[in-house]
Amino acid sequence: MSENSRDNAAGFYYNTEKMADRLTQLQDAVNSLADQFCNAIGVLQQCAPPASFSNIQTAINRDQPANPTEEYAQLFAALIARTAKDVDVLIDSLPSEESTAALQAASLRQLEEENHEAAARLEEVVYRGDMLLEKIQSALADIAQSQLRTRNGAPSQPSPAES
Protein backbone atom coordinates (compact mmCIF):
# COMPACT_ATOMS: atom_id res chain seq x y z
CA MET A 1 0.00 0.00 0.00
CA SER A 2 2.94 2.33 0.37
CA GLU A 3 3.17 2.39 -3.43
CA ASN A 4 -0.31 3.88 -3.66
CA SER A 5 -0.87 7.54 -3.11
CA ARG A 6 -3.41 10.22 -3.81
CA ASP A 7 -2.97 13.76 -5.00
CA ASN A 8 -5.60 15.70 -3.07
CA ALA A 9 -4.97 18.99 -4.82
CA ALA A 10 -5.71 17.53 -8.26
CA GLY A 11 -8.28 15.04 -6.98
CA PHE A 12 -7.03 11.90 -8.58
CA TYR A 13 -5.96 8.55 -7.33
CA TYR A 14 -2.89 6.94 -8.74
CA ASN A 15 -0.35 4.32 -7.88
CA THR A 16 3.27 4.16 -8.92
CA GLU A 17 2.40 2.13 -12.02
CA LYS A 18 -0.07 4.77 -13.18
CA MET A 19 2.48 7.43 -12.25
CA ALA A 20 5.04 5.72 -14.49
CA ASP A 21 2.42 5.57 -17.22
CA ARG A 22 1.87 9.33 -16.94
CA LEU A 23 5.59 9.97 -17.09
CA THR A 24 5.87 7.71 -20.13
CA GLN A 25 2.94 9.53 -21.76
CA LEU A 26 4.59 12.86 -20.98
CA GLN A 27 7.88 11.71 -22.48
CA ASP A 28 6.07 10.42 -25.56
CA ALA A 29 4.22 13.72 -25.93
CA VAL A 30 7.45 15.73 -25.62
CA ASN A 31 9.11 13.45 -28.19
CA SER A 32 6.12 13.90 -30.49
CA LEU A 33 6.35 17.66 -30.07
CA ALA A 34 10.04 17.59 -30.98
CA ASP A 35 9.27 15.43 -34.03
CA GLN A 36 6.58 17.85 -35.12
CA PHE A 37 8.94 20.83 -34.79
CA CYS A 38 11.62 19.04 -36.82
CA ASN A 39 9.16 17.93 -39.47
CA ALA A 40 7.62 21.38 -39.69
CA ILE A 41 10.98 23.05 -40.20
CA GLY A 42 12.06 20.43 -42.74
CA VAL A 43 8.85 20.62 -44.78
CA LEU A 44 8.74 24.39 -44.68
CA GLN A 45 12.39 24.63 -45.78
CA GLN A 46 11.76 22.16 -48.59
CA CYS A 47 8.56 23.79 -49.86
CA ALA A 48 9.28 27.45 -49.23
CA PRO A 49 9.77 29.43 -52.43
CA PRO A 50 13.05 31.28 -52.71
CA ALA A 51 12.80 34.95 -51.89
CA SER A 52 15.01 37.76 -52.99
CA PHE A 53 15.45 40.77 -50.76
CA SER A 54 15.45 43.18 -53.70
CA ASN A 55 11.92 42.15 -54.68
CA ILE A 56 10.35 42.36 -51.22
CA GLN A 57 8.06 45.28 -52.02
CA THR A 58 6.89 43.82 -55.34
CA ALA A 59 6.27 40.40 -53.77
CA ILE A 60 4.13 41.97 -51.03
CA ASN A 61 2.10 44.06 -53.45
CA ARG A 62 1.63 41.26 -55.93
CA ASP A 63 -1.39 39.00 -55.42
CA GLN A 64 0.14 35.57 -55.29
CA PRO A 65 -1.94 32.41 -55.19
CA ALA A 66 -1.85 30.62 -51.85
CA ASN A 67 1.00 28.19 -51.86
CA PRO A 68 1.06 24.86 -50.06
CA THR A 69 3.61 26.25 -47.63
CA GLU A 70 0.88 28.23 -45.88
CA GLU A 71 -1.29 25.12 -45.63
CA TYR A 72 1.65 23.20 -44.16
CA ALA A 73 2.33 26.02 -41.73
CA GLN A 74 -1.29 25.97 -40.53
CA LEU A 75 -1.30 22.19 -40.26
CA PHE A 76 1.91 22.05 -38.25
CA ALA A 77 0.81 24.96 -36.08
CA ALA A 78 -2.40 23.10 -35.20
CA LEU A 79 -0.52 19.85 -34.49
CA ILE A 80 2.08 21.59 -32.35
CA ALA A 81 -0.56 23.54 -30.42
CA ARG A 82 -2.60 20.39 -29.72
CA THR A 83 0.46 18.44 -28.60
CA ALA A 84 1.56 21.33 -26.38
CA LYS A 85 -1.90 21.28 -24.74
CA ASP A 86 -1.53 17.52 -24.20
CA VAL A 87 1.83 18.10 -22.54
CA ASP A 88 0.26 20.73 -20.26
CA VAL A 89 -2.56 18.37 -19.28
CA LEU A 90 -0.10 15.58 -18.51
CA ILE A 91 2.06 17.91 -16.43
CA ASP A 92 -1.00 19.09 -14.49
CA SER A 93 -1.95 15.47 -13.76
CA LEU A 94 1.35 14.75 -12.03
CA PRO A 95 1.32 14.86 -8.23
CA SER A 96 2.05 18.18 -6.62
CA GLU A 97 4.73 18.82 -4.05
CA GLU A 98 1.99 19.86 -1.61
CA SER A 99 0.91 16.23 -1.29
CA THR A 100 2.51 15.01 1.94
CA ALA A 101 2.82 11.48 3.24
CA ALA A 102 0.20 12.23 5.93
CA LEU A 103 -2.30 13.47 3.34
CA GLN A 104 -1.62 10.44 1.18
CA ALA A 105 -2.08 8.05 4.12
CA ALA A 106 -5.37 9.72 5.10
CA SER A 107 -6.58 9.49 1.53
CA LEU A 108 -5.64 5.82 1.39
CA ARG A 109 -7.56 5.12 4.59
CA GLN A 110 -10.61 6.85 3.15
CA LEU A 111 -10.30 4.89 -0.09
CA GLU A 112 -9.97 1.63 1.84
CA GLU A 113 -13.11 2.46 3.83
CA GLU A 114 -15.01 3.22 0.62
CA ASN A 115 -13.70 -0.02 -0.85
CA HIS A 116 -14.93 -2.06 2.15
CA GLU A 117 -18.38 -0.42 1.93
CA ALA A 118 -18.58 -1.18 -1.78
CA ALA A 119 -17.49 -4.78 -1.14
CA ALA A 120 -20.22 -5.20 1.49
CA ARG A 121 -22.85 -3.84 -0.93
CA LEU A 122 -21.58 -6.19 -3.62
CA GLU A 123 -21.78 -9.20 -1.30
CA GLU A 124 -25.39 -8.31 -0.42
CA VAL A 125 -26.33 -7.99 -4.09
CA VAL A 126 -24.67 -11.32 -4.91
CA TYR A 127 -26.51 -13.01 -2.01
CA ARG A 128 -29.88 -11.66 -3.18
CA GLY A 129 -29.03 -12.74 -6.73
CA ASP A 130 -28.25 -16.28 -5.54
CA MET A 131 -31.56 -16.45 -3.66
CA LEU A 132 -33.45 -15.26 -6.73
CA LEU A 133 -31.61 -17.79 -8.91
CA GLU A 134 -32.62 -20.63 -6.57
CA LYS A 135 -36.28 -19.54 -6.75
CA ILE A 136 -36.16 -19.37 -10.54
CA GLN A 137 -34.51 -22.79 -10.81
CA SER A 138 -37.13 -24.26 -8.48
CA ALA A 139 -39.95 -22.75 -10.54
CA LEU A 140 -38.40 -24.06 -13.77
CA ALA A 141 -38.10 -27.53 -12.24
CA ASP A 142 -41.80 -27.42 -11.25
CA ILE A 143 -42.76 -26.32 -14.77
CA ALA A 144 -40.70 -29.13 -16.30
CA GLN A 145 -42.32 -31.72 -14.00
CA SER A 146 -45.79 -30.43 -14.86
CA GLN A 147 -45.04 -30.64 -18.59
CA LEU A 148 -43.72 -34.21 -18.22
CA ARG A 149 -46.84 -35.31 -16.32
CA THR A 150 -49.06 -33.68 -18.94
CA ARG A 151 -47.26 -35.41 -21.81
CA ASN A 152 -47.43 -38.79 -20.07
CA GLY A 153 -51.13 -38.36 -19.53
CA ALA A 154 -50.84 -38.37 -15.75
CA PRO A 155 -53.17 -36.04 -13.92
CA SER A 156 -51.52 -32.82 -12.89
CA GLN A 157 -50.80 -32.80 -9.17
CA PRO A 158 -49.47 -29.87 -7.25
CA SER A 159 -45.83 -30.20 -6.27
CA PRO A 160 -44.82 -29.95 -2.63
CA ALA A 161 -43.53 -26.43 -3.27
CA GLU A 162 -46.96 -25.30 -4.53
CA SER A 163 -48.82 -26.62 -1.45
XYZ file of N, CA and C in Angstrom:
489
model
N 0.806 -1.196 0.000
C 0.000 0.000 0.000
C 0.845 1.255 0.000
N 2.104 1.137 0.362
C 2.936 2.329 0.366
C 3.191 2.825 -1.044
N 3.005 1.965 -2.046
C 3.172 2.395 -3.431
C 2.013 3.280 -3.874
N 0.866 3.083 -3.274
C -0.311 3.876 -3.665
C -0.284 5.222 -2.976
N -0.762 6.217 -3.699
C -0.874 7.544 -3.105
C -1.982 8.299 -3.795
N -2.330 9.432 -3.226
C -3.413 10.225 -3.814
C -3.010 11.684 -3.800
N -3.260 12.331 -4.896
C -2.966 13.757 -5.001
C -4.251 14.507 -4.692
N -4.376 15.017 -3.481
C -5.604 15.696 -3.069
C -5.839 16.975 -3.838
N -4.802 17.710 -4.143
C -4.972 18.991 -4.822
C -5.599 18.786 -6.190
N -5.165 17.773 -6.922
C -5.713 17.527 -8.262
C -6.932 16.625 -8.196
N -7.088 15.865 -7.142
C -8.276 15.044 -6.976
C -8.213 13.713 -7.684
N -7.056 13.208 -8.015
C -7.026 11.897 -8.584
C -6.206 10.927 -7.787
N -6.612 9.670 -7.977
C -5.959 8.554 -7.327
C -4.998 7.943 -8.318
N -3.841 7.602 -7.863
C -2.890 6.937 -8.739
C -1.987 6.056 -7.906
N -1.384 5.086 -8.533
C -0.347 4.325 -7.876
C 0.928 4.503 -8.683
N 2.008 3.903 -8.239
C 3.273 4.156 -8.920
C 3.252 3.667 -10.353
N 2.486 2.618 -10.641
C 2.404 2.130 -12.017
C 1.719 3.170 -12.900
N 0.618 3.730 -12.413
C -0.071 4.766 -13.178
C 0.810 6.008 -13.288
N 1.577 6.296 -12.227
C 2.483 7.435 -12.253
C 3.512 7.234 -13.364
N 4.062 6.021 -13.440
C 5.040 5.725 -14.492
C 4.388 5.851 -15.859
N 3.131 5.439 -15.960
C 2.425 5.573 -17.223
C 2.289 7.044 -17.607
N 1.991 7.891 -16.646
C 1.868 9.327 -16.939
C 3.207 9.904 -17.374
N 4.267 9.484 -16.699
C 5.587 9.970 -17.085
C 5.956 9.493 -18.488
N 5.607 8.240 -18.785
C 5.866 7.710 -20.127
C 5.046 8.481 -21.158
N 3.780 8.748 -20.842
C 2.942 9.528 -21.756
C 3.511 10.923 -21.951
N 4.005 11.524 -20.874
C 4.587 12.856 -20.975
C 5.834 12.827 -21.852
N 6.681 11.825 -21.648
C 7.884 11.714 -22.477
C 7.520 11.494 -23.935
N 6.521 10.652 -24.183
C 6.073 10.421 -25.561
C 5.533 11.705 -26.192
N 4.777 12.475 -25.409
C 4.216 13.723 -25.931
C 5.322 14.730 -26.235
N 6.331 14.812 -25.371
C 7.448 15.732 -25.616
C 8.224 15.280 -26.852
N 8.432 13.969 -26.995
C 9.106 13.450 -28.191
C 8.292 13.756 -29.444
N 6.995 13.600 -29.355
C 6.121 13.904 -30.487
C 6.199 15.380 -30.846
N 6.235 16.223 -29.836
C 6.347 17.661 -30.066
C 7.665 17.985 -30.772
N 8.744 17.368 -30.331
C 10.038 17.589 -30.976
C 10.008 17.106 -32.422
N 9.405 15.944 -32.660
C 9.272 15.427 -34.029
C 8.489 16.401 -34.900
N 7.405 16.935 -34.353
C 6.580 17.855 -35.122
C 7.339 19.135 -35.455
N 8.128 19.652 -34.502
C 8.937 20.832 -34.789
C 9.944 20.539 -35.899
N 10.630 19.405 -35.791
C 11.623 19.045 -36.821
C 10.967 18.861 -38.181
N 9.860 18.143 -38.205
C 9.160 17.926 -39.473
C 8.658 19.237 -40.062
N 8.135 20.095 -39.216
C 7.620 21.382 -39.693
C 8.740 22.198 -40.324
N 9.863 22.275 -39.654
C 10.983 23.047 -40.197
C 11.471 22.435 -41.501
N 11.588 21.105 -41.530
C 12.055 20.434 -42.741
C 11.121 20.624 -43.919
N 9.825 20.459 -43.699
C 8.851 20.617 -44.782
C 8.793 22.066 -45.238
N 8.798 22.978 -44.300
C 8.741 24.387 -44.677
C 10.002 24.811 -45.442
N 11.159 24.312 -45.043
C 12.385 24.627 -45.779
C 12.349 24.038 -47.189
N 11.809 22.840 -47.292
C 11.764 22.164 -48.590
C 10.765 22.834 -49.540
N 9.635 23.253 -49.020
C 8.557 23.786 -49.859
C 8.578 25.296 -50.018
N 9.308 25.988 -49.186
C 9.282 27.452 -49.233
C 9.883 27.943 -50.544
N 9.209 28.875 -51.183
C 9.765 29.428 -52.425
C 10.942 30.343 -52.095
N 11.917 30.382 -52.971
C 13.048 31.275 -52.710
C 12.602 32.732 -52.759
N 13.169 33.537 -51.926
C 12.802 34.954 -51.888
C 14.059 35.786 -52.071
N 13.898 36.844 -52.774
C 15.008 37.758 -52.994
C 14.694 39.039 -52.248
N 15.678 39.578 -51.558
C 15.453 40.774 -50.758
C 15.209 42.014 -51.615
N 15.667 42.005 -52.859
C 15.455 43.178 -53.705
C 14.001 43.261 -54.175
N 13.296 42.164 -54.190
C 11.919 42.152 -54.677
C 10.893 42.086 -53.552
N 11.264 42.484 -52.350
C 10.348 42.360 -51.218
C 9.086 43.172 -51.449
N 9.228 44.424 -51.844
C 8.055 45.283 -52.018
C 7.160 44.759 -53.132
N 7.723 44.318 -54.238
C 6.892 43.823 -55.339
C 6.214 42.514 -54.966
N 6.865 41.676 -54.181
C 6.267 40.405 -53.766
C 5.103 40.644 -52.818
N 5.212 41.668 -51.975
C 4.132 41.973 -51.035
C 2.939 42.548 -51.785
N 3.178 43.405 -52.723
C 2.097 44.061 -53.452
C 1.428 43.134 -54.450
N 2.149 42.160 -54.917
C 1.635 41.263 -55.929
C 0.677 40.255 -55.289
N -0.465 40.024 -55.923
C -1.394 39.002 -55.423
C -0.899 37.649 -55.894
N -0.364 36.895 -54.955
C 0.141 35.572 -55.292
C -0.888 34.535 -54.856
N -1.037 33.476 -55.624
C -1.941 32.414 -55.186
C -1.379 31.765 -53.920
N -2.278 31.273 -53.095
C -1.853 30.624 -51.853
C -1.017 29.405 -52.188
N 0.142 29.330 -51.582
C 1.004 28.195 -51.857
C 0.819 27.134 -50.772
N 1.257 25.918 -51.052
C 1.061 24.856 -50.056
C 1.848 25.091 -48.783
N 2.821 25.974 -48.824
C 3.606 26.252 -47.630
C 2.728 26.814 -46.523
N 1.785 27.674 -46.889
C 0.879 28.232 -45.878
C -0.011 27.147 -45.281
N -0.463 26.225 -46.132
C -1.291 25.122 -45.627
C -0.482 24.256 -44.665
N 0.785 23.983 -45.043
C 1.647 23.200 -44.155
C 1.880 23.940 -42.842
N 2.097 25.230 -42.939
C 2.330 26.021 -41.730
C 1.124 25.941 -40.797
N -0.080 26.065 -41.364
C -1.290 25.975 -40.535
C -1.457 24.577 -39.946
N -1.181 23.563 -40.738
C -1.304 22.186 -40.261
C -0.338 21.926 -39.114
N 0.928 22.283 -39.309
C 1.907 22.047 -38.254
C 1.631 22.908 -37.030
N 1.150 24.109 -37.228
C 0.810 24.962 -36.081
C -0.296 24.318 -35.252
N -1.296 23.763 -35.927
C -2.396 23.105 -35.203
C -1.888 21.860 -34.468
N -1.050 21.058 -35.138
C -0.517 19.854 -34.492
C 0.341 20.202 -33.281
N 1.187 21.201 -33.442
C 2.077 21.591 -32.351
C 1.271 22.169 -31.189
N 0.269 22.963 -31.482
C -0.562 23.544 -30.416
C -1.307 22.447 -29.656
N -1.865 21.478 -30.391
C -2.600 20.393 -29.724
C -1.663 19.544 -28.865
N -0.484 19.236 -29.380
C 0.463 18.436 -28.603
C 0.949 19.216 -27.385
N 1.150 20.512 -27.530
C 1.558 21.330 -26.381
C 0.476 21.327 -25.306
N -0.800 21.371 -25.715
C -1.899 21.279 -24.743
C -1.876 19.929 -24.041
N -1.618 18.855 -24.801
C -1.530 17.516 -24.200
C -0.416 17.459 -23.166
N 0.716 18.067 -23.482
C 1.834 18.102 -22.535
C 1.411 18.847 -21.269
N 0.733 19.975 -21.422
C 0.263 20.730 -20.257
C -0.689 19.914 -19.395
N -1.609 19.195 -20.030
C -2.561 18.369 -19.282
C -1.831 17.268 -18.522
N -0.860 16.634 -19.175
C -0.103 15.576 -18.510
C 0.716 16.134 -17.346
N 1.295 17.297 -17.516
C 2.065 17.906 -16.431
C 1.144 18.236 -15.260
N -0.045 18.763 -15.559
C -0.997 19.092 -14.492
C -1.486 17.855 -13.754
N -1.458 16.685 -14.408
C -1.952 15.467 -13.765
C -0.913 14.817 -12.855
N 0.326 15.300 -12.906
C 1.353 14.750 -12.026
C 1.102 15.230 -10.598
N 1.569 14.466 -9.622
C 1.322 14.864 -8.227
C 2.055 16.158 -7.890
N 1.432 16.922 -7.020
C 2.047 18.184 -6.622
C 2.975 17.950 -5.436
N 3.815 18.913 -5.183
C 4.729 18.820 -4.046
C 3.984 19.041 -2.728
N 2.778 19.595 -2.813
C 1.988 19.862 -1.613
C 1.438 18.583 -1.002
N 1.455 17.498 -1.758
C 0.909 16.234 -1.291
C 1.922 15.581 -0.346
N 1.602 15.570 0.942
C 2.512 15.010 1.937
C 2.159 13.562 2.212
N 3.048 12.883 2.896
C 2.816 11.480 3.245
C 1.578 11.345 4.135
N 1.365 12.292 5.036
C 0.199 12.230 5.927
C -1.092 12.373 5.125
N -1.112 13.305 4.178
C -2.305 13.472 3.342
C -2.554 12.217 2.506
N -1.481 11.647 1.985
C -1.622 10.436 1.185
C -2.140 9.281 2.033
N -1.624 9.129 3.242
C -2.080 8.054 4.123
C -3.549 8.238 4.485
N -3.960 9.459 4.773
C -5.366 9.725 5.104
C -6.255 9.414 3.906
N -5.806 9.781 2.734
C -6.579 9.493 1.529
C -6.683 7.988 1.297
N -5.602 7.280 1.546
C -5.636 5.822 1.389
C -6.602 5.180 2.373
N -6.606 5.660 3.608
C -7.558 5.119 4.592
C -8.991 5.359 4.135
N -9.265 6.546 3.631
C -10.611 6.854 3.146
C -10.968 5.958 1.964
N -10.029 5.765 1.055
C -10.297 4.892 -0.094
C -10.529 3.444 0.338
N -9.769 2.984 1.328
C -9.975 1.625 1.841
C -11.359 1.483 2.458
N -11.777 2.483 3.211
C -13.108 2.460 3.832
C -14.194 2.409 2.751
N -14.053 3.240 1.725
C -15.010 3.222 0.617
C -15.000 1.875 -0.080
N -13.833 1.285 -0.214
C -13.700 -0.024 -0.850
C -14.417 -1.099 -0.034
N -14.256 -1.068 1.287
C -14.929 -2.056 2.148
C -16.449 -1.899 2.071
N -16.937 -0.658 2.041
C -18.381 -0.418 1.926
C -18.907 -0.942 0.591
N -18.176 -0.702 -0.460
C -18.584 -1.184 -1.779
C -18.559 -2.707 -1.823
N -17.570 -3.314 -1.177
C -17.487 -4.779 -1.138
C -18.677 -5.359 -0.379
N -19.074 -4.726 0.715
C -20.224 -5.201 1.493
C -21.508 -5.098 0.658
N -21.669 -3.981 -0.065
C -22.850 -3.841 -0.926
C -22.844 -4.908 -2.022
N -21.691 -5.168 -2.575
C -21.579 -6.190 -3.621
C -21.938 -7.571 -3.081
N -21.457 -7.900 -1.900
C -21.778 -9.199 -1.300
C -23.285 -9.337 -1.090
N -23.947 -8.279 -0.639
C -25.389 -8.314 -0.424
C -26.120 -8.533 -1.748
N -25.698 -7.845 -2.783
C -26.333 -7.992 -4.094
C -26.129 -9.404 -4.624
N -24.950 -9.956 -4.449
C -24.672 -11.320 -4.906
C -25.534 -12.316 -4.133
N -25.682 -12.118 -2.820
C -26.511 -13.010 -2.011
C -27.963 -12.985 -2.493
N -28.496 -11.760 -2.696
C -29.883 -11.661 -3.178
C -30.025 -12.296 -4.563
N -29.005 -12.132 -5.402
C -29.029 -12.738 -6.730
C -29.039 -14.253 -6.646
N -28.257 -14.819 -5.727
C -28.250 -16.276 -5.545
C -29.605 -16.784 -5.072
N -30.243 -16.051 -4.149
C -31.561 -16.453 -3.660
C -32.586 -16.421 -4.801
N -32.539 -15.390 -5.599
C -33.447 -15.262 -6.731
C -33.202 -16.377 -7.737
N -31.945 -16.710 -7.984
C -31.607 -17.789 -8.910
C -32.172 -19.119 -8.421
N -32.066 -19.379 -7.122
C -32.616 -20.628 -6.573
C -34.132 -20.688 -6.776
N -34.830 -19.572 -6.551
C -36.281 -19.541 -6.749
C -36.637 -19.803 -8.209
N -35.892 -19.181 -9.112
C -36.157 -19.367 -10.543
C -35.907 -20.818 -10.950
N -34.807 -21.389 -10.471
C -34.510 -22.786 -10.807
C -35.582 -23.725 -10.260
N -36.079 -23.445 -9.066
C -37.134 -24.261 -8.476
C -38.414 -24.150 -9.307
N -38.763 -22.943 -9.720
C -39.955 -22.749 -10.538
C -39.805 -23.448 -11.887
N -38.631 -23.380 -12.491
C -38.396 -24.064 -13.771
C -38.501 -25.580 -13.614
N -37.994 -26.087 -12.496
C -38.101 -27.529 -12.244
C -39.566 -27.936 -12.097
N -40.366 -27.136 -11.402
C -41.804 -27.418 -11.254
C -42.502 -27.391 -12.613
N -42.159 -26.422 -13.440
C -42.761 -26.322 -14.772
C -42.402 -27.546 -15.599
N -41.139 -27.955 -15.536
C -40.700 -29.129 -16.302
C -41.425 -30.380 -15.832
N -41.604 -30.552 -14.531
C -42.318 -31.717 -14.001
C -43.781 -31.714 -14.452
N -44.397 -30.537 -14.421
C -45.790 -30.434 -14.864
C -45.922 -30.791 -16.334
N -44.990 -30.329 -17.156
C -45.041 -30.635 -18.585
C -44.836 -32.128 -18.830
N -43.935 -32.764 -18.076
C -43.716 -34.207 -18.224
C -44.966 -34.995 -17.840
N -45.618 -34.619 -16.748
C -46.841 -35.315 -16.323
C -47.939 -35.138 -17.358
N -48.032 -33.947 -17.938
C -49.061 -33.677 -18.937
C -48.818 -34.509 -20.186
N -47.595 -34.629 -20.614
C -47.261 -35.412 -21.807
C -47.488 -36.904 -21.578
N -47.250 -37.371 -20.380
C -47.430 -38.787 -20.069
C -48.891 -39.119 -19.768
N -49.714 -38.137 -19.772
C -51.129 -38.360 -19.531
C -51.492 -38.488 -18.073
N -50.553 -38.289 -17.183
C -50.836 -38.375 -15.749
C -51.544 -37.111 -15.322
N -52.491 -37.238 -14.387
C -53.174 -36.037 -13.920
C -52.185 -35.093 -13.238
N -52.405 -33.820 -13.461
C -51.519 -32.815 -12.892
C -51.752 -32.723 -11.393
N -50.701 -32.891 -10.623
C -50.805 -32.805 -9.175
C -49.881 -31.674 -8.706
N -50.329 -30.963 -7.741
C -49.473 -29.874 -7.251
C -48.203 -30.436 -6.617
N -47.101 -29.782 -6.858
C -45.829 -30.205 -6.266
C -45.812 -29.766 -4.819
N -44.908 -30.348 -4.042
C -44.819 -29.948 -2.634
C -44.533 -28.469 -2.454
N -43.842 -27.856 -3.395
C -43.527 -26.434 -3.271
C -44.774 -25.581 -3.470
N -45.746 -26.082 -4.267
C -46.962 -25.304 -4.533
C -47.954 -25.405 -3.399
N -47.865 -26.421 -2.544
C -48.821 -26.616 -1.451
C -48.638 -25.617 -0.364
